[in-house]
PDB file of C-alpha atoms in Angstrom:
ATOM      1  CA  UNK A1035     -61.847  61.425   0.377  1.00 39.00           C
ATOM      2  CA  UNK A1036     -60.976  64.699   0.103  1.00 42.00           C
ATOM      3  CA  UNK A1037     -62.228  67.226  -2.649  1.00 47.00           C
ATOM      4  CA  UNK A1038     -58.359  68.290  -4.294  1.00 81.00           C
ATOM      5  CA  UNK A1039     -55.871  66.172  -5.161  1.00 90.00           C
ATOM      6  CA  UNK A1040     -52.790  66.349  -3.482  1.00 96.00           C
ATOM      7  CA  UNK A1041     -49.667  65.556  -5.571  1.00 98.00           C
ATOM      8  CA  UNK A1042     -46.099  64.689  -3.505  1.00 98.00           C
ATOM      9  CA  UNK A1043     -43.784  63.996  -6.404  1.00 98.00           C
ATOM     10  CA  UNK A1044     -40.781  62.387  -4.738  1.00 97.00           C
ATOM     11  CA  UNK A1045     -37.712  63.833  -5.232  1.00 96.00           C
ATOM     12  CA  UNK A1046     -35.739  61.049  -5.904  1.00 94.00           C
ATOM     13  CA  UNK A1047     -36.987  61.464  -9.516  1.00 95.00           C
ATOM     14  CA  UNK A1048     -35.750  65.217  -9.774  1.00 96.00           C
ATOM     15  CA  UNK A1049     -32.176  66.168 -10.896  1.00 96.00           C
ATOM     16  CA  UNK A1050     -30.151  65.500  -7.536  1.00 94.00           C
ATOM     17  CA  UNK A1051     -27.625  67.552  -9.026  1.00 96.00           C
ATOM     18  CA  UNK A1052     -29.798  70.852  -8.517  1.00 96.00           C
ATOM     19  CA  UNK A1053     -32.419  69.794  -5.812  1.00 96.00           C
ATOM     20  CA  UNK A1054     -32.804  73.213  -4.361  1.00 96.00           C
ATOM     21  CA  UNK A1055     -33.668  74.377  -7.564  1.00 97.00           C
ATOM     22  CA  UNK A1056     -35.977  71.685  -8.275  1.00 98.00           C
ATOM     23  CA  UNK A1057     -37.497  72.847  -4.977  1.00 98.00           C
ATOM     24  CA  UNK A1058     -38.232  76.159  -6.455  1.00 98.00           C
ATOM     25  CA  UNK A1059     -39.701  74.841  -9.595  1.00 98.00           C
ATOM     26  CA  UNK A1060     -42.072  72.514  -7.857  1.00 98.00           C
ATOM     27  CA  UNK A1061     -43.570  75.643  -5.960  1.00 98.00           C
ATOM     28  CA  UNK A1062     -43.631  77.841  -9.195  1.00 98.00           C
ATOM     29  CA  UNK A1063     -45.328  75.162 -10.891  1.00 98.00           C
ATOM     30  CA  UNK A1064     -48.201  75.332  -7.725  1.00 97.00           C
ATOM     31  CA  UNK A1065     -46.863  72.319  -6.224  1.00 98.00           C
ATOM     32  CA  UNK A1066     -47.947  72.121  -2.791  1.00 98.00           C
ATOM     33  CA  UNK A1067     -45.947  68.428  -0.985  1.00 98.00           C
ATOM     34  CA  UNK A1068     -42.737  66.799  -1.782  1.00 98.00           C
ATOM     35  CA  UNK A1069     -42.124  63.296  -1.114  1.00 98.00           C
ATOM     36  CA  UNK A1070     -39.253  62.780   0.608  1.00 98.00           C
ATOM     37  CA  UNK A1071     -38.095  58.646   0.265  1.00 97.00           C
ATOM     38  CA  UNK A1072     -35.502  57.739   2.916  1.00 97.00           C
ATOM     39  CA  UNK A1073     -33.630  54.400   2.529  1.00 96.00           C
ATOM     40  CA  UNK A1074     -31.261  52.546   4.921  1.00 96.00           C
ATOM     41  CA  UNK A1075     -29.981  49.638   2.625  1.00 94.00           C
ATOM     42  CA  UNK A1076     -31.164  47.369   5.174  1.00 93.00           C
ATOM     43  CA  UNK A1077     -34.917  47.390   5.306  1.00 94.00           C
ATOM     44  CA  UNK A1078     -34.897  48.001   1.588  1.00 93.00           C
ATOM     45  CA  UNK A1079     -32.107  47.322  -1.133  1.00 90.00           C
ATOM     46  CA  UNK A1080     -31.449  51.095  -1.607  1.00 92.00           C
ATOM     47  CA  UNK A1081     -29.863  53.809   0.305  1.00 95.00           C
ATOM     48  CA  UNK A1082     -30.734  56.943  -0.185  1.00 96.00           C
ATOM     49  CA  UNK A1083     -30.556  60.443   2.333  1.00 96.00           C
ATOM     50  CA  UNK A1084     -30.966  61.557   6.143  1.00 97.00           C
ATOM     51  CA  UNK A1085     -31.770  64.083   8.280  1.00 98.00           C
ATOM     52  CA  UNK A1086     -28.817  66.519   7.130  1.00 98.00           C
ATOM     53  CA  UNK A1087     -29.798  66.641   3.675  1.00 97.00           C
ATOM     54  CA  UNK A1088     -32.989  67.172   4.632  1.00 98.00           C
ATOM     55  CA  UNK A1089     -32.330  69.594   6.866  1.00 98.00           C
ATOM     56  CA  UNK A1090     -30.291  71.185   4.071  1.00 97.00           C
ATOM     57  CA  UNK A1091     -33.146  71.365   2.053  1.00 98.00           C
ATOM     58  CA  UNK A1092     -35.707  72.758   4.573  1.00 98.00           C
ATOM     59  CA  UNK A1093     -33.645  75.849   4.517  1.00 98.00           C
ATOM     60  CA  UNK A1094     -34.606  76.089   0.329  1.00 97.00           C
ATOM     61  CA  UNK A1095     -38.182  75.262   0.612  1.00 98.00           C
ATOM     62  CA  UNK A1096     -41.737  75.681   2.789  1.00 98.00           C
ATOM     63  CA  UNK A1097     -42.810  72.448   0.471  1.00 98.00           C
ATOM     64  CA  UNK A1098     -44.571  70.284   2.944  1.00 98.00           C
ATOM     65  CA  UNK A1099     -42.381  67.542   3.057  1.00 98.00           C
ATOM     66  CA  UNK A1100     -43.923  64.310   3.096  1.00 98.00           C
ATOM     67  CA  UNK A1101     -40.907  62.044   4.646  1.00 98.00           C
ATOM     68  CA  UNK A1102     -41.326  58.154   4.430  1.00 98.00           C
ATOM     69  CA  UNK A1103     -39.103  55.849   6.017  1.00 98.00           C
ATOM     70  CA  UNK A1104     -38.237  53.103   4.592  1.00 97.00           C
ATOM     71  CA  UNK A1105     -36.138  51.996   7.324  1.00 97.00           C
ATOM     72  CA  UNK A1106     -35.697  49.462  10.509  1.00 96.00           C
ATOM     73  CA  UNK A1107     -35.888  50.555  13.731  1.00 96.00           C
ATOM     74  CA  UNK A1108     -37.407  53.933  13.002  1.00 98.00           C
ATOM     75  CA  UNK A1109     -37.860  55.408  16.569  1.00 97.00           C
ATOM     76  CA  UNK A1110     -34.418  55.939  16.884  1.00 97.00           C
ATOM     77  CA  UNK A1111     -34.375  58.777  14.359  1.00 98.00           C
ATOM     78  CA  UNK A1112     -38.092  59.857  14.958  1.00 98.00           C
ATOM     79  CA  UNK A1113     -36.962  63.414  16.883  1.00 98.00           C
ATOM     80  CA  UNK A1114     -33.755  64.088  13.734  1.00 98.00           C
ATOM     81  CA  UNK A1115     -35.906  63.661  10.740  1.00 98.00           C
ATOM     82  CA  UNK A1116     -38.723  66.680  12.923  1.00 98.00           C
ATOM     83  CA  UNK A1117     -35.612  68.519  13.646  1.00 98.00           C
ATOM     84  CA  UNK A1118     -34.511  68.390   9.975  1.00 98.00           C
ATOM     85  CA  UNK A1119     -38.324  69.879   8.744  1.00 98.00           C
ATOM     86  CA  UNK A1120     -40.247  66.787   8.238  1.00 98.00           C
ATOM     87  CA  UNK A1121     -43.898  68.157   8.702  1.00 98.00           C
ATOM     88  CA  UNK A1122     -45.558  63.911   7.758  1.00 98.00           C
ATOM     89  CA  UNK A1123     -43.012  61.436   9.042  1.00 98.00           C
ATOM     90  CA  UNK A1124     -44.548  58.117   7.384  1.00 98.00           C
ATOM     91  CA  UNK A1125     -43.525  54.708   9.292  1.00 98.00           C
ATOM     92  CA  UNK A1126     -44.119  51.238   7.739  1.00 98.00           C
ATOM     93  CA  UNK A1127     -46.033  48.794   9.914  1.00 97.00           C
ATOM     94  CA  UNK A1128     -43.734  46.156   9.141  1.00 96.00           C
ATOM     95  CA  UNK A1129     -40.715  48.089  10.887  1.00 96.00           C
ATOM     96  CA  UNK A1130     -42.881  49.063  14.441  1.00 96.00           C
ATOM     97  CA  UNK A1131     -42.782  46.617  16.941  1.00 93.00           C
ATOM     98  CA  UNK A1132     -44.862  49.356  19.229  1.00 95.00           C
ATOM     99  CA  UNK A1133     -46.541  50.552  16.583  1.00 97.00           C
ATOM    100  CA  UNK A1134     -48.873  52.775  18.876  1.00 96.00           C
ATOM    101  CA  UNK A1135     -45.956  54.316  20.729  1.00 97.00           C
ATOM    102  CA  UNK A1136     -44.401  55.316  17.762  1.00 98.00           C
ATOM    103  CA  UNK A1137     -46.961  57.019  15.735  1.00 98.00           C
ATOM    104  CA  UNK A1138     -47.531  58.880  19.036  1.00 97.00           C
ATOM    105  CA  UNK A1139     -44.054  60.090  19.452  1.00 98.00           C
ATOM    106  CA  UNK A1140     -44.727  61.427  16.124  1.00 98.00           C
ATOM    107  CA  UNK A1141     -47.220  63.076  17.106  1.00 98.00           C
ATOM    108  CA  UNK A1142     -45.342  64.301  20.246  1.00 98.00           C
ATOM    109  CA  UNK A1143     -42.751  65.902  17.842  1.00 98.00           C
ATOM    110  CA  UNK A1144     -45.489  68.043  16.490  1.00 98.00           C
ATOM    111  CA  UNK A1145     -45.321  65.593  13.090  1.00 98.00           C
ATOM    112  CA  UNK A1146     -48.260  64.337  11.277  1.00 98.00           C
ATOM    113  CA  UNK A1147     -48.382  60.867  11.724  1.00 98.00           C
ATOM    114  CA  UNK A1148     -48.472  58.617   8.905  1.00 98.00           C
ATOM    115  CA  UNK A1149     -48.446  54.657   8.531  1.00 98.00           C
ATOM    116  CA  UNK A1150     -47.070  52.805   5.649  1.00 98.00           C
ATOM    117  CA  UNK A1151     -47.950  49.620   4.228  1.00 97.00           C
ATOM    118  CA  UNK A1152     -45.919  47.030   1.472  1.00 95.00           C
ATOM    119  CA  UNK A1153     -48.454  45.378  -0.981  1.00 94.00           C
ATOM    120  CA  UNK A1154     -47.924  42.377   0.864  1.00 93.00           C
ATOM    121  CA  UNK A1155     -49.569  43.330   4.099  1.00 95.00           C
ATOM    122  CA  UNK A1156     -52.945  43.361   4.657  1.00 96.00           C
ATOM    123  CA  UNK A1157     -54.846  46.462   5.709  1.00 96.00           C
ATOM    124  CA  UNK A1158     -55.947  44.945   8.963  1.00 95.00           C
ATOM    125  CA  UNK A1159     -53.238  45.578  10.669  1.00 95.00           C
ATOM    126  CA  UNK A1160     -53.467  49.171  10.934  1.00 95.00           C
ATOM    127  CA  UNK A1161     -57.331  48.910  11.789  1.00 93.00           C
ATOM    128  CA  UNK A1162     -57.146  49.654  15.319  1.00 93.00           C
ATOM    129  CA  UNK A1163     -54.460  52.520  14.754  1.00 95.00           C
ATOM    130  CA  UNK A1164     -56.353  54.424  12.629  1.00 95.00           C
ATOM    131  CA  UNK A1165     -57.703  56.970  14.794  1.00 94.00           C
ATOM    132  CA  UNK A1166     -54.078  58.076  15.516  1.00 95.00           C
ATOM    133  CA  UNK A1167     -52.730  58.525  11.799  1.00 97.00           C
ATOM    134  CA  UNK A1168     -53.164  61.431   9.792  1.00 98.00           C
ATOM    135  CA  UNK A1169     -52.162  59.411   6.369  1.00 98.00           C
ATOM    136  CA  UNK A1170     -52.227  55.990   5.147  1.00 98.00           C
ATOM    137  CA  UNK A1171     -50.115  55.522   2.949  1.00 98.00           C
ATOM    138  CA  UNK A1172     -50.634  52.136   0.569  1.00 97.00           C
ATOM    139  CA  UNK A1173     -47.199  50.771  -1.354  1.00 96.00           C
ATOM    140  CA  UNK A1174     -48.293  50.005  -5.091  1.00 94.00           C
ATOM    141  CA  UNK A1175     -44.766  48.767  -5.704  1.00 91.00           C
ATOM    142  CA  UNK A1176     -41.871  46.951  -3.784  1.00 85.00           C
ATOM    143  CA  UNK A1177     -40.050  49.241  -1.862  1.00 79.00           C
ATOM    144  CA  UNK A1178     -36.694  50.478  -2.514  1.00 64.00           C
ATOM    145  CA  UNK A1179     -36.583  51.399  -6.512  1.00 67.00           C
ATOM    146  CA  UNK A1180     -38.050  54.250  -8.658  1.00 68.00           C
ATOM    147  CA  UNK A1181     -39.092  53.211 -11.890  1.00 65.00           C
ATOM    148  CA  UNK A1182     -41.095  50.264 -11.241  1.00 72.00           C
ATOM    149  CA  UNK A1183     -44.545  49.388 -12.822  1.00 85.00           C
ATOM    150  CA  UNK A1184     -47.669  49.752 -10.308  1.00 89.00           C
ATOM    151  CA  UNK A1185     -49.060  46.218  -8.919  1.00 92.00           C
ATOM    152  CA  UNK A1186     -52.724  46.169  -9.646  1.00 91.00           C
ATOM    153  CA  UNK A1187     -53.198  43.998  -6.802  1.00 91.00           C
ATOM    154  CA  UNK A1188     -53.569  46.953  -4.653  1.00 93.00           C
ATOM    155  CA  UNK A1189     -56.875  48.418  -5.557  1.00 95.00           C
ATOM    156  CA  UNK A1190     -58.884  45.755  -3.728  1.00 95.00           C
ATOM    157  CA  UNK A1191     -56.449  46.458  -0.706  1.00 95.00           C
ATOM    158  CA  UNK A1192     -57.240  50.497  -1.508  1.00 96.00           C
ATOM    159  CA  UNK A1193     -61.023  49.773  -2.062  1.00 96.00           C
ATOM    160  CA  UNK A1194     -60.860  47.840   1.460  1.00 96.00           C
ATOM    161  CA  UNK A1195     -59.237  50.675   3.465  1.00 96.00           C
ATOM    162  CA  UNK A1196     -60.938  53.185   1.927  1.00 96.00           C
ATOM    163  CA  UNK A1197     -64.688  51.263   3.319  1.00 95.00           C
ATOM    164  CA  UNK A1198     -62.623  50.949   6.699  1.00 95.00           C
ATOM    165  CA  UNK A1199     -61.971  54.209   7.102  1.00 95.00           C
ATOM    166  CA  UNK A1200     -65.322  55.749   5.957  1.00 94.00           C
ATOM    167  CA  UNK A1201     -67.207  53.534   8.249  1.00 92.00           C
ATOM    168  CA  UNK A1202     -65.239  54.229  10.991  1.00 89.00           C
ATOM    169  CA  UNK A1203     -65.685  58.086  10.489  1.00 91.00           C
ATOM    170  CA  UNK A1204     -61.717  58.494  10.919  1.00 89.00           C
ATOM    171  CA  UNK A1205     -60.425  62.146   9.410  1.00 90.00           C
ATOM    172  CA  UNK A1206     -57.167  60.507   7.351  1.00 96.00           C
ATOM    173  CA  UNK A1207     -55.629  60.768   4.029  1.00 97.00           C
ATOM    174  CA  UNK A1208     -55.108  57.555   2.083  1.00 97.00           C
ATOM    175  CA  UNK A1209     -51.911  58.209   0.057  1.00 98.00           C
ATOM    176  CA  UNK A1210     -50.561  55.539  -3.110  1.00 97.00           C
ATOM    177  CA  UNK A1211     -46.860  55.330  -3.711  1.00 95.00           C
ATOM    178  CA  UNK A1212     -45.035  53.343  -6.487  1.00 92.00           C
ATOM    179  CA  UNK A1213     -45.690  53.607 -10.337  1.00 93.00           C
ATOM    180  CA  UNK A1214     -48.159  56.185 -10.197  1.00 95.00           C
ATOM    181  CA  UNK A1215     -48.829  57.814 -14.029  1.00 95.00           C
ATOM    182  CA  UNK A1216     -51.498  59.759 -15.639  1.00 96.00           C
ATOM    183  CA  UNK A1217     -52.685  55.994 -16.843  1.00 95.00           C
ATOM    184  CA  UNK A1218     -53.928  54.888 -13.181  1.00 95.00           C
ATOM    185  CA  UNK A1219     -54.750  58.569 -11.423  1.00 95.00           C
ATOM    186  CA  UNK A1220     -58.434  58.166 -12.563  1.00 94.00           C
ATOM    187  CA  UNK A1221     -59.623  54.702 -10.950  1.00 94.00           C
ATOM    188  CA  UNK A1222     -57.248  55.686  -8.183  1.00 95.00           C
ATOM    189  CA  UNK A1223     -59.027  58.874  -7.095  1.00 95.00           C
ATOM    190  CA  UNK A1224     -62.083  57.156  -8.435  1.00 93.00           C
ATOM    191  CA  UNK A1225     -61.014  54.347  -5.468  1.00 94.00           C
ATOM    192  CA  UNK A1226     -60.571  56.824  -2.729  1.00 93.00           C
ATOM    193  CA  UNK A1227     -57.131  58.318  -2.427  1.00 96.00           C
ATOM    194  CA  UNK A1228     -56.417  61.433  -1.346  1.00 96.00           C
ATOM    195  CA  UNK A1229     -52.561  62.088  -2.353  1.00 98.00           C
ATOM    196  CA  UNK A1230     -50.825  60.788  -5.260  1.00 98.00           C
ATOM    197  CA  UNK A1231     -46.631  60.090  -4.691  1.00 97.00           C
ATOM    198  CA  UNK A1232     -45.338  60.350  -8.519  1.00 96.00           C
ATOM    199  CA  UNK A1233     -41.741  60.380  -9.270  1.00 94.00           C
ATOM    200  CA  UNK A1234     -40.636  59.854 -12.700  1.00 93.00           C
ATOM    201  CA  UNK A1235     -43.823  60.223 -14.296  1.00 95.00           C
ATOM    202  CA  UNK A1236     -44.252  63.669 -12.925  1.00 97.00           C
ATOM    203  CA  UNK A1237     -40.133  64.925 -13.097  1.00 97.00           C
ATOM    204  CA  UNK A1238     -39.660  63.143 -16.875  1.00 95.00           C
ATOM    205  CA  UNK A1239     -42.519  65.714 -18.479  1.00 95.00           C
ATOM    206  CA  UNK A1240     -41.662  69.377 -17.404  1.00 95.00           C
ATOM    207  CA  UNK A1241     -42.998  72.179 -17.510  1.00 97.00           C
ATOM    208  CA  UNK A1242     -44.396  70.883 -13.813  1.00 98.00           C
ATOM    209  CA  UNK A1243     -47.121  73.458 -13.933  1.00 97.00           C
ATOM    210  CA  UNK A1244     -48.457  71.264 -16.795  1.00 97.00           C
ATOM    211  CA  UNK A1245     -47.590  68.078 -15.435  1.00 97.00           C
ATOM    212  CA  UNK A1246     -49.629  68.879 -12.666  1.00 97.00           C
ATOM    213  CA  UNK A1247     -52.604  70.385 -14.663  1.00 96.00           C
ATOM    214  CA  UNK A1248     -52.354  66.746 -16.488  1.00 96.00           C
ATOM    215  CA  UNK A1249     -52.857  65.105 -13.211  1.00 96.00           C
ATOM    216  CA  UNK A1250     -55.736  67.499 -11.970  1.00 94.00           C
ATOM    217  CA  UNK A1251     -57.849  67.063 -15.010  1.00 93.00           C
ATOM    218  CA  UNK A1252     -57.692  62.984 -15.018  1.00 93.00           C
ATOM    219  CA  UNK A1253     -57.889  62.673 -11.108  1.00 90.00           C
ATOM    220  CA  UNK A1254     -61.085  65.365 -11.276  1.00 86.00           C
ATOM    221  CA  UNK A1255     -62.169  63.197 -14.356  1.00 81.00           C
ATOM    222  CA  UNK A1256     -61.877  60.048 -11.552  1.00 71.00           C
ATOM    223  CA  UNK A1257     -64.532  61.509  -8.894  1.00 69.00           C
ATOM    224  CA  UNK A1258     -67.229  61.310 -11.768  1.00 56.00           C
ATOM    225  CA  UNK A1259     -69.267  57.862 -11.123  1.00 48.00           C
ATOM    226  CA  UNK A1260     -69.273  56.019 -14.348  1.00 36.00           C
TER     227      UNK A1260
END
């Protein structure tokens, strides 16, 4: 696990009226990721933005944008999300049917690599991919909807991956997305992740410099051993 937290609040919770300047106050605030949800309608029961609007917004920001797609057939589009500005294009396992080529076209496209799992699928299946993904990145929700309330379920599956990955010595981030608060930050840094997606809970409490201070001081309160 690594020693700072990284927040990626995911812009889907900002006001989409004004994202550029949402942009700006994520990186005043010290903000360092933005999470960056893309939806076809088809793999999940939302739609939500491409390549063009992110590509519009990589000309507002140097966030690191943290891109997961939530979407079928995902290699087609692998080369216009890193032209857009993705810098993490995340993939979900259940999407891949070469999962192995894909992550390394990723790669190829000078991406980080990430790998994305629903709550329903067990961590096994990424086991012997692991030493080509820089994130892991754990669904604590259904995909598709902002909003929805965390599924406790996952912290065995995040106390599993999190032994995999240590005892394999791999050099990955595990990241949680879906009904992330300030309620579940401690046992989930306590539990071994690494980055934290939040959406509403982070964009429904500005100022975000002291939203994020709120999440620092519970997820540093997590690494103590109780």
């Amino acid at each position: 696990m690594s020693s700072d937290l990284i927040l990626s609040p995911s812009i889907l919770a900002a006001d989409l009226s004004n994202p550029a300047g949402e942009l700006k106050a994520l990186k005043e605030a010290g903000i360092k990721w933005v999470h960056l949800d893309v939806m076809d309608g088809m793999y999940v029961p939302n739609i939500t933005f491409g390549p063009p609007v992110i590509a519009k917004l990589r000309e507002k920001s140097d966030l690191f944008f943290d891109v997961h797609l939530m979407i079928e057939e995902p290699d087609r589009y692998l080369s216009d999300f890193a032209d857009a500005g993705a810098n993490l294009i995340s993939v979900h396992v259940e999407t891949c049917r070469h999962l192995d080529r894909t992550l390394a076209e990723i790669r190829r496209l000078d991406c980080q690599a990430g790998v994305a799992l629903n709550p329903h699928t067990p961590v096994c299946q990424v086991q012997h991919i692991l030493h080509k993904v820089d994130v892991v990145l754990l669904m604590s929700v259904n995909p598709g909807f902002s909003g929805q309330r965390f599924i406790p379920q996952v912290f065995p599956k995040l106390v599993e991956l999190r032994t995999l990955v240590d005892n394999a010595g791999h050099n990955l981030k595990i990241e949680v997305d879906g009904g992330v608060t300030l309620d579940n930050t401690a046992p989930l840094i306590a539990k071994g992740v690494d980055i934290l997606v939040s959406g509403a809970a982070f964009f429904s409490h500005p100022p975000y410099a002291q939203r994020l201070a709120a999440f620092q001081k519970i997820a540093e309160r997590g690494k103590i051993p109780v």
